[in-house]
Structure formats: structure tokens, C-alpha cells
Coordinates of N, CA, C and O and ligand atoms in Angstrom, one line a residue:
M219 N -18.4 22.9 12.3 CA -18.0 21.7 13.1 C -17.6 20.6 12.1 O -16.6 19.9 12.4
L220 N -18.4 20.4 11.0 CA -18.1 19.3 10.1 C -16.7 19.5 9.5 O -16.0 18.6 9.4
Q221 N -16.5 20.7 9.1 CA -15.2 21.0 8.5 C -14.0 20.7 9.5 O -13.0 20.1 9.2
G222 N -14.3 21.1 10.8 CA -13.3 20.9 11.8 C -13.0 19.4 12.0 O -11.8 19.0 12.0
D223 N -14.1 18.6 11.9 CA -13.9 17.1 12.1 C -13.1 16.6 10.9 O -12.2 15.7 11.1
L224 N -13.4 17.1 9.7 CA -12.7 16.6 8.6 C -11.2 16.9 8.6 O -10.4 16.0 8.4
V225 N -10.9 18.1 9.1 CA -9.5 18.5 9.2 C -8.8 17.6 10.2 O -7.7 17.1 10.0
L226 N -9.5 17.3 11.4 CA -8.9 16.5 12.4 C -8.6 15.1 11.9 O -7.6 14.5 12.1
E227 N -9.6 14.5 11.1 CA -9.5 13.2 10.6 C -8.3 13.1 9.6 O -7.6 12.2 9.6
E228 N -8.2 14.2 8.8 CA -7.1 14.2 7.8 C -5.8 14.2 8.5 O -4.9 13.5 8.1
R229 N -5.7 15.0 9.6 CA -4.4 15.1 10.3 C -4.0 13.7 10.9 O -2.9 13.3 10.9
L230 N -5.0 13.0 11.4 CA -4.8 11.7 12.0 C -4.2 10.7 11.0 O -3.2 10.1 11.3
V231 N -4.8 10.6 9.8 CA -4.3 9.7 8.9 C -2.9 10.0 8.4 O -2.0 9.2 8.2
F232 N -2.7 11.3 8.2 CA -1.3 11.7 7.8 C -0.3 11.6 8.9 O 0.9 11.2 8.7
R233 N -0.7 11.8 10.1 CA 0.2 11.6 11.3 C 0.6 10.1 11.3 O 1.8 9.8 11.5
R234 N -0.3 9.2 11.1 CA 0.0 7.8 11.1 C 0.9 7.5 10.0 O 1.9 6.7 10.1
L235 N 0.7 8.1 8.8 CA 1.5 7.8 7.7 C 2.9 8.3 7.9 O 3.9 7.6 7.6
W236 N 3.1 9.5 8.3 CA 4.4 10.1 8.4 C 5.3 9.4 9.5 O 6.5 9.5 9.5
K237 N 4.6 8.7 10.4 CA 5.3 8.0 11.5 C 5.9 6.7 11.0 O 6.8 6.1 11.6
A238 N 5.4 6.2 9.8 CA 5.9 4.9 9.3 C 7.4 5.0 8.9 O 7.8 6.0 8.3
K239 N 8.1 4.0 9.3 CA 9.6 4.0 9.0 C 9.8 3.4 7.6 O 10.3 2.3 7.4
A240 N 9.4 4.2 6.6 CA 9.6 3.7 5.2 C 10.3 4.9 4.5 O 10.4 6.0 5.0
P241 N 11.0 4.6 3.4 CA 11.7 5.6 2.6 C 10.8 6.8 2.3 O 9.6 6.6 2.0
S242 N 11.4 8.0 2.2 CA 10.5 9.2 2.0 C 9.8 9.1 0.7 O 8.6 9.6 0.6
G243 N 10.4 8.6 -0.4 CA 9.7 8.5 -1.7 C 8.5 7.6 -1.6 O 7.4 7.9 -2.2
S244 N 8.6 6.5 -0.8 CA 7.5 5.6 -0.7 C 6.3 6.2 0.2 O 5.1 6.1 -0.1
L245 N 6.7 7.0 1.2 CA 5.7 7.7 2.0 C 5.0 8.8 1.1 O 3.8 8.9 1.2
A246 N 5.8 9.4 0.3 CA 5.2 10.5 -0.6 C 4.2 9.9 -1.5 O 3.1 10.5 -1.7
L247 N 4.5 8.7 -2.1 CA 3.5 8.1 -3.0 C 2.2 7.7 -2.2 O 1.1 8.0 -2.7
A248 N 2.4 7.1 -1.0 CA 1.3 6.7 -0.2 C 0.4 7.9 0.1 O -0.8 7.9 0.1
W249 N 1.1 9.1 0.4 CA 0.3 10.3 0.7 C -0.5 10.8 -0.5 O -1.6 11.1 -0.4
R250 N 0.1 10.7 -1.7 CA -0.6 11.1 -2.9 C -1.8 10.1 -3.2 O -2.8 10.6 -3.6
V251 N -1.6 8.9 -2.8 CA -2.7 7.9 -3.0 C -3.9 8.3 -2.0 O -5.0 8.4 -2.4
L252 N -3.5 8.7 -0.8 CA -4.5 9.0 0.2 C -5.3 10.3 -0.2 O -6.5 10.4 0.1
I253 N -4.6 11.2 -0.9 CA -5.3 12.4 -1.3 C -5.8 12.3 -2.7 O -6.4 13.3 -3.3
G254 N -5.6 11.2 -3.4 CA -6.1 10.9 -4.7 C -5.4 11.8 -5.8 O -6.0 12.2 -6.8
K255 N -4.1 12.0 -5.6 CA -3.4 12.9 -6.5 C -2.2 12.1 -7.1 O -1.1 12.6 -7.1
V256 N -2.5 11.0 -7.7 CA -1.4 10.2 -8.4 C -1.6 10.5 -9.9 O -2.7 10.6 -10.4
Q257 N -0.5 10.5 -10.6 CA -0.5 10.8 -12.0 C -0.9 9.6 -12.8 O -0.1 9.1 -13.6
T258 N -2.1 9.2 -12.6 CA -2.7 8.1 -13.4 C -3.1 8.6 -14.8 O -3.1 9.8 -15.0
K259 N -3.4 7.7 -15.7 CA -3.8 8.2 -17.1 C -5.0 9.1 -17.0 O -5.0 10.1 -17.8
I260 N -6.0 8.8 -16.2 CA -7.2 9.6 -16.1 C -6.8 11.0 -15.6 O -7.2 12.1 -16.1
D261 N -5.9 11.0 -14.6 CA -5.5 12.3 -14.0 C -4.7 13.2 -15.1 O -5.0 14.4 -15.2
L262 N -3.9 12.5 -15.8 CA -3.1 13.2 -16.9 C -4.0 13.7 -18.0 O -3.8 14.8 -18.5
A263 N -5.0 12.9 -18.4 CA -5.9 13.3 -19.4 C -6.7 14.5 -19.0 O -7.0 15.4 -19.9
R264 N -7.1 14.5 -17.8 CA -7.9 15.6 -17.3 C -7.1 16.9 -17.4 O -7.7 18.0 -17.6
R265 N -5.8 16.8 -17.3 CA -5.0 18.0 -17.3 C -4.4 18.2 -18.7 O -3.5 19.0 -18.9
N266 N -5.0 17.5 -19.7 CA -4.5 17.5 -21.1 C -3.0 17.3 -21.2 O -2.3 17.9 -22.0
A267 N -2.5 16.4 -20.4 CA -1.1 16.1 -20.4 C -0.7 14.8 -21.1 O 0.4 14.4 -21.0
L268 N -1.7 14.3 -21.8 CA -1.5 13.0 -22.5 C -1.6 13.3 -24.0 O -2.5 14.1 -24.4
P269 N -0.8 12.7 -24.9 CA -1.0 12.9 -26.3 C -2.4 12.4 -26.7 O -2.9 11.5 -26.1
V270 N -2.9 13.0 -27.7 CA -4.3 12.7 -28.2 C -4.3 11.2 -28.6 O -3.3 10.7 -29.1
N271 N -5.4 10.6 -28.4 CA -5.6 9.1 -28.7 C -4.8 8.2 -27.9 O -4.7 7.0 -28.2
T272 N -4.2 8.6 -26.8 CA -3.5 7.7 -25.9 C -4.6 6.9 -25.1 O -5.6 7.4 -24.7
S273 N -4.4 5.6 -25.1 CA -5.3 4.7 -24.4 C -5.3 5.1 -22.9 O -4.3 5.3 -22.3
L274 N -6.5 5.1 -22.3 CA -6.6 5.4 -20.9 C -6.7 4.1 -20.1 O -7.0 4.1 -18.9
S275 N -6.5 3.0 -20.7 CA -6.7 1.7 -20.0 C -5.6 1.5 -18.9 O -4.4 1.9 -19.1
C276 N -6.0 0.8 -17.9 CA -5.2 0.6 -16.7 C -3.9 -0.2 -17.0 O -4.0 -1.2 -17.8
G277 N -2.8 0.3 -16.5 CA -1.5 -0.4 -16.7 C -1.4 -1.7 -16.1 O -0.5 -2.5 -16.5
L278 N -2.3 -2.1 -15.3 CA -2.3 -3.5 -14.7 C -3.2 -4.4 -15.4 O -2.8 -5.5 -15.8
C279 N -4.5 -4.1 -15.5 CA -5.5 -5.0 -16.0 C -5.8 -4.8 -17.5 O -6.3 -5.7 -18.2
A280 N -5.5 -3.6 -18.0 CA -5.7 -3.2 -19.4 C -7.2 -3.3 -19.8 O -7.5 -3.3 -20.9
V281 N -8.1 -3.3 -18.8 CA -9.5 -3.5 -19.1 C -10.3 -2.2 -18.8 O -10.9 -1.6 -19.7
E282 N -10.1 -1.7 -17.6 CA -10.8 -0.4 -17.2 C -9.9 0.8 -17.3 O -8.7 0.7 -17.4
E283 N -10.6 2.0 -17.2 CA -9.8 3.2 -17.2 C -9.0 3.4 -16.0 O -9.4 3.0 -14.9
E284 N -7.8 3.9 -16.1 CA -6.9 4.0 -15.0 C -7.0 5.3 -14.2 O -6.4 6.3 -14.4
S285 N -7.9 5.2 -13.2 CA -8.1 6.3 -12.2 C -7.3 5.8 -11.0 O -6.9 4.7 -10.9
C286 N -7.1 6.8 -10.0 CA -6.3 6.4 -8.8 C -7.1 5.3 -8.0 O -6.5 4.3 -7.6
K287 N -8.4 5.5 -7.9 CA -9.2 4.6 -7.1 C -9.2 3.2 -7.8 O -9.0 2.2 -7.1
H288 N -9.3 3.2 -9.1 CA -9.3 1.9 -9.8 C -7.9 1.2 -9.6 O -7.8 0.1 -9.2
L289 N -6.8 2.0 -10.0 CA -5.5 1.4 -10.0 C -5.1 0.7 -8.7 O -4.6 -0.4 -8.6
F290 N -5.4 1.4 -7.6 CA -4.9 0.9 -6.3 C -5.9 0.1 -5.5 O -5.5 -0.7 -4.7
F291 N -7.2 0.2 -5.8 CA -8.2 -0.5 -5.0 C -9.2 -1.4 -5.7 O -9.5 -2.4 -5.2
T292 N -9.7 -0.9 -6.8 CA -10.8 -1.7 -7.4 C -10.3 -2.6 -8.7 O -11.1 -3.4 -9.1
C293 N -9.1 -2.3 -9.1 CA -8.6 -3.1 -10.3 C -8.5 -4.6 -9.9 O -8.2 -4.9 -8.7
G294 N -8.9 -5.5 -10.8 CA -8.8 -6.9 -10.5 C -7.5 -7.4 -10.0 O -7.4 -8.2 -9.2
V295 N -6.4 -6.8 -10.6 CA -5.0 -7.2 -10.3 C -4.7 -6.7 -8.8 O -4.3 -7.5 -8.0
S296 N -5.0 -5.4 -8.6 CA -4.7 -4.9 -7.2 C -5.5 -5.6 -6.2 O -5.0 -5.9 -5.1
W297 N -6.8 -5.9 -6.5 CA -7.7 -6.6 -5.5 C -7.1 -7.9 -5.1 O -7.0 -8.3 -4.0
K298 N -6.5 -8.6 -6.2 CA -5.9 -9.9 -5.9 C -4.7 -9.8 -5.0 O -4.4 -10.6 -4.1
V299 N -3.9 -8.7 -5.2 CA -2.7 -8.4 -4.4 C -3.1 -8.2 -2.9 O -2.6 -8.8 -2.0
W300 N -4.1 -7.3 -2.7 CA -4.6 -7.1 -1.3 C -5.1 -8.4 -0.7 O -4.8 -8.7 0.5
M301 N -5.8 -9.2 -1.5 CA -6.3 -10.5 -0.9 C -5.2 -11.5 -0.6 O -5.2 -12.2 0.4
E302 N -4.2 -11.5 -1.5 CA -3.0 -12.4 -1.3 C -2.3 -12.0 0.0 O -1.8 -12.8 0.7
I303 N -2.2 -10.7 0.2 CA -1.5 -10.2 1.4 C -2.3 -10.6 2.7 O -1.7 -11.0 3.7
C304 N -3.6 -10.5 2.6 CA -4.5 -10.9 3.7 C -4.3 -12.4 3.9 O -4.2 -12.9 5.1
F305 N -4.2 -13.2 2.9 CA -4.1 -14.7 3.0 C -2.7 -15.0 3.7 O -2.6 -15.8 4.6
W306 N -1.7 -14.2 3.3 CA -0.3 -14.4 3.8 C -0.4 -14.1 5.4 O 0.3 -14.8 6.1
L307 N -1.1 -13.1 5.7 CA -1.2 -12.7 7.1 C -2.2 -13.5 7.9 O -2.4 -13.4 9.1
G308 N -3.0 -14.4 7.2 CA -4.0 -15.2 7.9 C -5.2 -14.4 8.4 O -5.8 -14.7 9.4
V309 N -5.6 -13.3 7.7 CA -6.7 -12.5 8.1 C -7.7 -12.4 6.9 O -7.4 -12.7 5.7
H310 N -9.0 -12.2 7.2 CA -10.0 -12.0 6.2 C -10.7 -10.7 6.4 O -11.0 -10.3 7.5
T311 N -11.0 -10.1 5.2 CA -11.7 -8.8 5.3 C -12.3 -8.4 4.0 O -12.0 -9.0 3.0
A312 N -13.2 -7.5 4.0 CA -13.7 -6.9 2.8 C -13.3 -5.4 2.8 O -13.5 -4.7 3.8
F313 N -12.5 -5.0 1.8 CA -11.9 -3.7 1.9 C -12.8 -2.6 1.3 O -13.7 -2.9 0.5
S314 N -12.6 -1.4 1.8 CA -13.3 -0.3 1.2 C -12.6 0.2 -0.1 O -11.4 -0.2 -0.3
C315 N -13.3 0.9 -0.9 CA -12.7 1.4 -2.2 C -12.1 2.8 -2.0 O -11.6 3.3 -2.9
E316 N -12.4 3.4 -0.8 CA -11.9 4.7 -0.6 C -10.6 4.6 0.2 O -10.5 3.9 1.2
A317 N -9.6 5.4 -0.3 CA -8.2 5.2 0.2 C -8.1 5.3 1.7 O -7.5 4.5 2.4
E318 N -8.7 6.4 2.3 CA -8.5 6.6 3.7 C -9.2 5.5 4.6 O -8.5 5.0 5.5
S319 N -10.4 5.1 4.3 CA -11.0 4.1 5.1 C -10.3 2.7 4.8 O -10.2 1.9 5.7
H320 N -9.8 2.6 3.6 CA -9.0 1.4 3.3 C -7.8 1.3 4.2 O -7.5 0.3 4.8
F321 N -7.1 2.4 4.4 CA -5.9 2.5 5.2 C -6.2 2.2 6.7 O -5.6 1.4 7.3
Y322 N -7.3 2.7 7.2 CA -7.7 2.5 8.6 C -8.1 1.0 8.8 O -7.8 0.4 9.8
L323 N -8.9 0.5 7.8 CA -9.3 -0.9 7.9 C -8.1 -1.8 8.0 O -8.0 -2.8 8.8
H324 N -7.2 -1.6 7.1 CA -6.0 -2.4 7.0 C -5.1 -2.3 8.2 O -4.6 -3.3 8.7
E325 N -5.1 -1.1 8.8 CA -4.3 -0.8 10.0 C -4.7 -1.8 11.2 O -3.8 -2.2 12.0
N326 N -6.0 -2.1 11.3 CA -6.5 -2.9 12.4 C -6.8 -4.3 12.0 O -7.5 -5.0 12.8
L327 N -6.2 -4.8 11.0 CA -6.5 -6.2 10.5 C -6.0 -7.3 11.5 O -6.7 -8.3 11.7
I328 N -4.9 -7.1 12.0 CA -4.3 -8.1 12.9 C -4.8 -7.9 14.3 O -5.3 -8.9 15.0
S329 N -4.8 -6.7 14.8 CA -5.3 -6.4 16.2 C -5.3 -4.9 16.3 O -5.0 -4.1 15.3
C330 N -5.8 -4.4 17.5 CA -5.9 -2.9 17.6 C -4.6 -2.4 18.3 O -4.5 -1.2 18.7
K331 N -3.6 -3.3 18.5 CA -2.4 -2.8 19.2 C -1.6 -1.9 18.3 O -1.5 -2.1 17.1
M332 N -1.0 -0.9 18.9 CA -0.3 0.1 18.1 C 0.8 -0.4 17.3 O 1.0 -0.1 16.1
K333 N 1.6 -1.3 17.9 CA 2.8 -1.9 17.2 C 2.3 -2.7 16.0 O 2.9 -2.6 14.9
D334 N 1.2 -3.5 16.1 CA 0.7 -4.2 14.9 C 0.2 -3.2 13.9 O 0.5 -3.4 12.7
G335 N -0.4 -2.2 14.3 CA -1.0 -1.2 13.4 C 0.2 -0.5 12.6 O 0.0 -0.3 11.4
K336 N 1.3 -0.3 13.3 CA 2.4 0.4 12.6 C 2.9 -0.5 11.5 O 3.3 0.0 10.4
I337 N 3.0 -1.8 11.7 CA 3.5 -2.7 10.7 C 2.5 -2.9 9.6 O 2.9 -2.9 8.4
M338 N 1.2 -2.9 10.0 CA 0.2 -2.9 8.9 C 0.2 -1.7 8.0 O 0.0 -1.8 6.8
N339 N 0.6 -0.5 8.6 CA 0.7 0.7 7.8 C 1.9 0.6 6.9 O 1.8 1.0 5.7
L340 N 3.0 -0.1 7.4 CA 4.1 -0.3 6.5 C 3.8 -1.2 5.3 O 4.2 -0.9 4.2
I341 N 3.0 -2.2 5.6 CA 2.5 -3.1 4.5 C 1.7 -2.4 3.5 O 1.8 -2.5 2.3
W342 N 0.8 -1.5 4.0 CA -0.1 -0.7 3.1 C 0.7 0.1 2.2 O 0.5 0.2 1.0
I343 N 1.7 0.8 2.8 CA 2.6 1.7 2.0 C 3.4 0.8 1.0 O 3.5 1.2 -0.2
A344 N 3.8 -0.4 1.4 CA 4.6 -1.2 0.4 C 3.6 -1.7 -0.7 O 4.1 -1.8 -1.8
V345 N 2.4 -2.0 -0.4 CA 1.5 -2.5 -1.4 C 1.2 -1.4 -2.5 O 1.4 -1.6 -3.7
V346 N 0.9 -0.2 -2.0 CA 0.6 0.9 -3.0 C 1.9 1.2 -3.8 O 1.8 1.4 -5.0
N347 N 3.1 1.1 -3.2 CA 4.3 1.4 -3.9 C 4.6 0.2 -4.9 O 5.1 0.5 -6.0
S348 N 4.4 -1.0 -4.5 CA 4.6 -2.1 -5.4 C 3.7 -2.1 -6.6 O 4.0 -2.5 -7.7
I349 N 2.4 -1.7 -6.3 CA 1.4 -1.6 -7.4 C 1.9 -0.5 -8.4 O 1.9 -0.7 -9.6
W350 N 2.3 0.6 -7.9 CA 2.8 1.7 -8.8 C 4.0 1.4 -9.6 O 4.1 1.6 -10.8
Q351 N 5.0 0.7 -8.9 CA 6.2 0.3 -9.5 C 5.9 -0.7 -10.7 O 6.4 -0.6 -11.8
T352 N 5.0 -1.7 -10.4 CA 4.6 -2.6 -11.4 C 3.9 -2.0 -12.6 O 4.1 -2.3 -13.8
R353 N 3.0 -1.1 -12.2 CA 2.2 -0.3 -13.3 C 3.2 0.4 -14.2 O 3.1 0.5 -15.4
N354 N 4.2 1.1 -13.6 CA 5.2 1.9 -14.4 C 6.0 1.0 -15.2 O 6.3 1.3 -16.4
G355 N 6.4 -0.2 -14.7 CA 7.1 -1.2 -15.5 C 6.3 -1.6 -16.7 O 6.8 -1.8 -17.8
S356 N 5.0 -1.8 -16.5 CA 4.1 -2.2 -17.6 C 3.9 -1.1 -18.6 O 4.1 -1.4 -19.8
V357 N 3.6 0.1 -18.1 CA 3.3 1.2 -19.1 C 4.6 1.7 -19.8 O 4.5 1.9 -21.0
F358 N 5.7 1.8 -19.1 CA 6.9 2.4 -19.8 C 7.9 1.4 -20.4 O 8.6 1.7 -21.3
S359 N 7.9 0.1 -19.9 CA 8.8 -0.8 -20.4 C 8.2 -2.1 -20.9 O 8.9 -3.1 -21.3
G360 N 6.9 -2.2 -20.8 CA 6.2 -3.4 -21.3 C 6.4 -4.7 -20.5 O 6.3 -5.8 -21.0
V361 N 6.8 -4.5 -19.2 CA 7.1 -5.6 -18.3 C 5.7 -6.3 -18.0 O 4.8 -5.6 -17.6
G362 N 5.6 -7.6 -18.0 CA 4.4 -8.3 -17.7 C 4.0 -8.1 -16.3 O 4.8 -7.9 -15.4
V363 N 2.7 -8.1 -16.1 CA 2.1 -8.0 -14.7 C 1.7 -9.3 -14.1 O 1.0 -10.0 -14.7
E364 N 2.4 -9.6 -13.0 CA 2.0 -10.9 -12.3 C 1.8 -10.6 -10.8 O 2.6 -10.0 -10.1
V365 N 0.6 -11.0 -10.4 CA 0.2 -10.8 -9.0 C 1.3 -11.4 -8.0 O 1.7 -10.7 -7.1
V366 N 1.7 -12.6 -8.3 CA 2.7 -13.2 -7.4 C 4.0 -12.4 -7.2 O 4.5 -12.3 -6.1
R367 N 4.4 -11.7 -8.3 CA 5.6 -10.9 -8.2 C 5.4 -9.6 -7.4 O 6.2 -9.2 -6.7
I368 N 4.2 -9.1 -7.6 CA 3.8 -7.9 -6.8 C 3.8 -8.2 -5.3 O 4.4 -7.5 -4.5
V369 N 3.2 -9.4 -5.0 CA 3.1 -9.8 -3.6 C 4.5 -10.0 -3.0 O 4.8 -9.6 -1.9
E370 N 5.4 -10.7 -3.8 CA 6.8 -10.9 -3.4 C 7.5 -9.6 -3.1 O 8.2 -9.4 -2.1
L371 N 7.2 -8.6 -4.0 CA 7.9 -7.3 -3.8 C 7.4 -6.6 -2.5 O 8.2 -6.0 -1.8
V372 N 6.1 -6.8 -2.2 CA 5.6 -6.2 -0.9 C 6.3 -6.8 0.3 O 6.8 -6.1 1.1
K373 N 6.4 -8.1 0.3 CA 7.0 -8.8 1.4 C 8.4 -8.4 1.6 O 8.9 -8.2 2.7
Y374 N 9.1 -8.3 0.5 CA 10.5 -8.0 0.5 C 10.7 -6.5 1.0 O 11.6 -6.2 1.9
K375 N 9.9 -5.6 0.5 CA 10.1 -4.2 0.9 C 9.9 -4.0 2.4 O 10.7 -3.4 3.1
V376 N 8.8 -4.6 2.9 CA 8.5 -4.5 4.4 C 9.6 -5.1 5.2 O 10.0 -4.6 6.2
W377 N 10.0 -6.3 4.8 CA 11.1 -7.0 5.5 C 12.3 -6.1 5.6 O 12.9 -5.9 6.7
L378 N 12.7 -5.5 4.4 CA 13.9 -4.7 4.4 C 13.7 -3.4 5.3 O 14.6 -3.0 6.0
W379 N 12.5 -2.8 5.2 CA 12.3 -1.6 6.0 C 12.4 -1.9 7.5 O 12.9 -1.2 8.3
L380 N 11.8 -3.1 7.9 CA 11.8 -3.5 9.3 C 13.2 -3.8 9.7 O 13.7 -3.4 10.8
R381 N 14.0 -4.5 8.9 CA 15.4 -4.9 9.2 C 16.2 -3.6 9.4 O 17.1 -3.5 10.2
T382 N 15.9 -2.6 8.6 CA 16.7 -1.3 8.6 C 16.4 -0.5 9.8 O 17.2 0.1 10.4
H383 N 15.1 -0.4 10.2 CA 14.7 0.6 11.2 C 14.3 0.0 12.6 O 14.2 0.8 13.5
D384 N 14.1 -1.3 12.7 CA 13.7 -1.8 14.0 C 14.8 -2.9 14.4 O 14.8 -4.0 13.9
R385 N 15.6 -2.5 15.4 CA 16.7 -3.4 15.7 C 16.2 -4.7 16.4 O 16.9 -5.7 16.6
N386 N 14.9 -4.6 16.9 CA 14.3 -5.8 17.5 C 13.8 -6.8 16.5 O 13.5 -8.0 16.8
F387 N 13.8 -6.4 15.2 CA 13.3 -7.3 14.2 C 14.5 -8.0 13.6 O 15.3 -7.5 12.9
I388 N 14.6 -9.3 14.0 CA 15.8 -10.1 13.6 C 15.4 -11.3 12.7 O 16.2 -12.1 12.4
S389 N 14.1 -11.3 12.3 CA 13.7 -12.5 11.4 C 14.4 -12.5 10.1 O 14.6 -11.4 9.5
S390 N 14.7 -13.7 9.6 CA 15.2 -13.8 8.3 C 14.0 -13.6 7.3 O 12.9 -13.7 7.7
F391 N 14.4 -13.4 6.0 CA 13.3 -13.3 5.0 C 12.5 -14.5 4.9 O 11.3 -14.5 4.7
Y392 N 13.2 -15.7 5.0 CA 12.5 -17.0 5.0 C 11.4 -17.1 6.1 O 10.3 -17.4 5.8
E393 N 11.8 -16.7 7.3 CA 10.8 -16.7 8.4 C 9.7 -15.7 8.2 O 8.5 -16.0 8.5
W394 N 10.1 -14.5 7.7 CA 9.1 -13.5 7.4 C 8.1 -13.9 6.4 O 6.9 -13.7 6.5
E395 N 8.6 -14.6 5.3 CA 7.7 -15.0 4.3 C 6.8 -16.1 4.7 O 5.6 -16.2 4.3
N396 N 7.3 -17.0 5.6 CA 6.5 -18.2 5.9 C 5.7 -18.0 7.2 O 4.7 -18.8 7.4
N397 N 6.1 -17.1 8.1 CA 5.2 -16.9 9.3 C 5.3 -15.5 9.7 O 5.8 -15.1 10.8
P398 N 4.7 -14.6 8.9 CA 4.8 -13.1 9.3 C 4.2 -12.8 10.6 O 4.7 -11.9 11.3
K399 N 3.1 -13.5 11.0 CA 2.4 -13.1 12.2 C 3.3 -13.4 13.4 O 3.3 -12.6 14.4
E400 N 4.1 -14.5 13.4 CA 5.0 -14.8 14.4 C 6.1 -13.8 14.5 O 6.5 -13.4 15.6
C401 N 6.6 -13.4 13.4 CA 7.7 -12.4 13.3 C 7.1 -11.1 13.9 O 7.9 -10.4 14.7
I402 N 5.9 -10.7 13.7 CA 5.3 -9.5 14.2 C 5.1 -9.6 15.7 O 5.4 -8.7 16.5
A403 N 4.6 -10.8 16.1 CA 4.4 -11.1 17.5 C 5.6 -11.0 18.4 O 5.6 -10.5 19.5
M404 N 6.8 -11.4 17.7 CA 8.1 -11.3 18.5 C 8.5 -9.9 18.8 O 9.4 -9.7 19.6
L405 N 7.9 -8.9 18.1 CA 8.2 -7.5 18.4 C 7.5 -6.9 19.6 O 7.8 -5.8 20.0
H406 N 6.6 -7.7 20.1 CA 5.8 -7.1 21.3 C 6.6 -7.1 22.6 O 7.4 -7.9 22.8
Ligands
ZN271 ZN1 -7.0 -2.3 -13.7

């Protein structure tokens, strides 16, 4: 019975994920985050896929070791990004460190309405993708990490996805950036 419940739960989170109108590459990364299979330094080191003596420090904070859970949820930089996004949306919460419960909690931050949940899922997908994109820029090209830039990237990605896939979404980026809740409410 326990196993059955787990499978059901798993299906539900993935069903929600695959319904999101985001590019397939972004969905695939979000899926890997949910199952904890992102090629972070810890993950590569476990598979002996990193050169000997390579630092395992996080590509964002450079303080702690870079595991999937750390990079996306408990890293000081990522945590600030999640909090800034909450501030932008005018909501308050304490997040879970586990990907799946984090996803569900985030989904219901604005309300329990399905339409709001779908947009919150898009934002979740945009956050993990923007974190990964910034981490890669830092690790492979030495690009500096700035919370404000990651947050801007999240806002832009979601705005672009909504403009592309939802013909009822007509808000300008200026309106979206300054009053996201009103833009979301206009979709009801
Ligand atoms: Zn970190």
C-alpha cells in the first residue's frame, strides 16, 4: 500500500510538471531536480566523472558542497532568490528543503485555484532553470553571481512563456514586473 501511494504521489507531481507550458528543456531540468538527478559536482564526483582534486564547492555560494538539494534549495544564494520571488509576489512562506514538497508548497502560495497553481508551477520551473543557468555561467565562464540578475531572469522567462502560450495574457513586461498578482488575476 505504501509503495502504491508513493507511485501515485510521484505521478501527480510529474503530471503537474508536464502540464506546464514551458520549453521542453526547462521541463526536463525541473524533472531532474524533482528526482534529484542533476549533474552537480557531488553527483559527478560520486560517479568518478570529475578530475581528481576538483573543488566540490557550490557554483553559486562557493562555500558549501554542491549537491542538488544544496544548489537549488538550501544554498544562501538560491534561498535569497526564492525569498525575492515571494517578496515580488507579495507572499510569505517557509520553504521545504525537499524538492517535491517545495514544489507543492510553491504551487499553492497565491491561492488553491488551479490557474494560479499553474502559473506558480511555471515560476518554480523558471527559478530552478535560472539557478542552473547562473551556476553554469559561474562554473564554466566565471560569470559573477548576483541574486538580482537571477530574479530578473526568472521574471523574464515566465513572462515570455505566458506571452507565448496564453493568448489571454496581454500584460507588458513592465506591468508583470511591477504588479504580477494583478496580471495573474486578470487571467481568471
Ligand atoms: Zn551554495
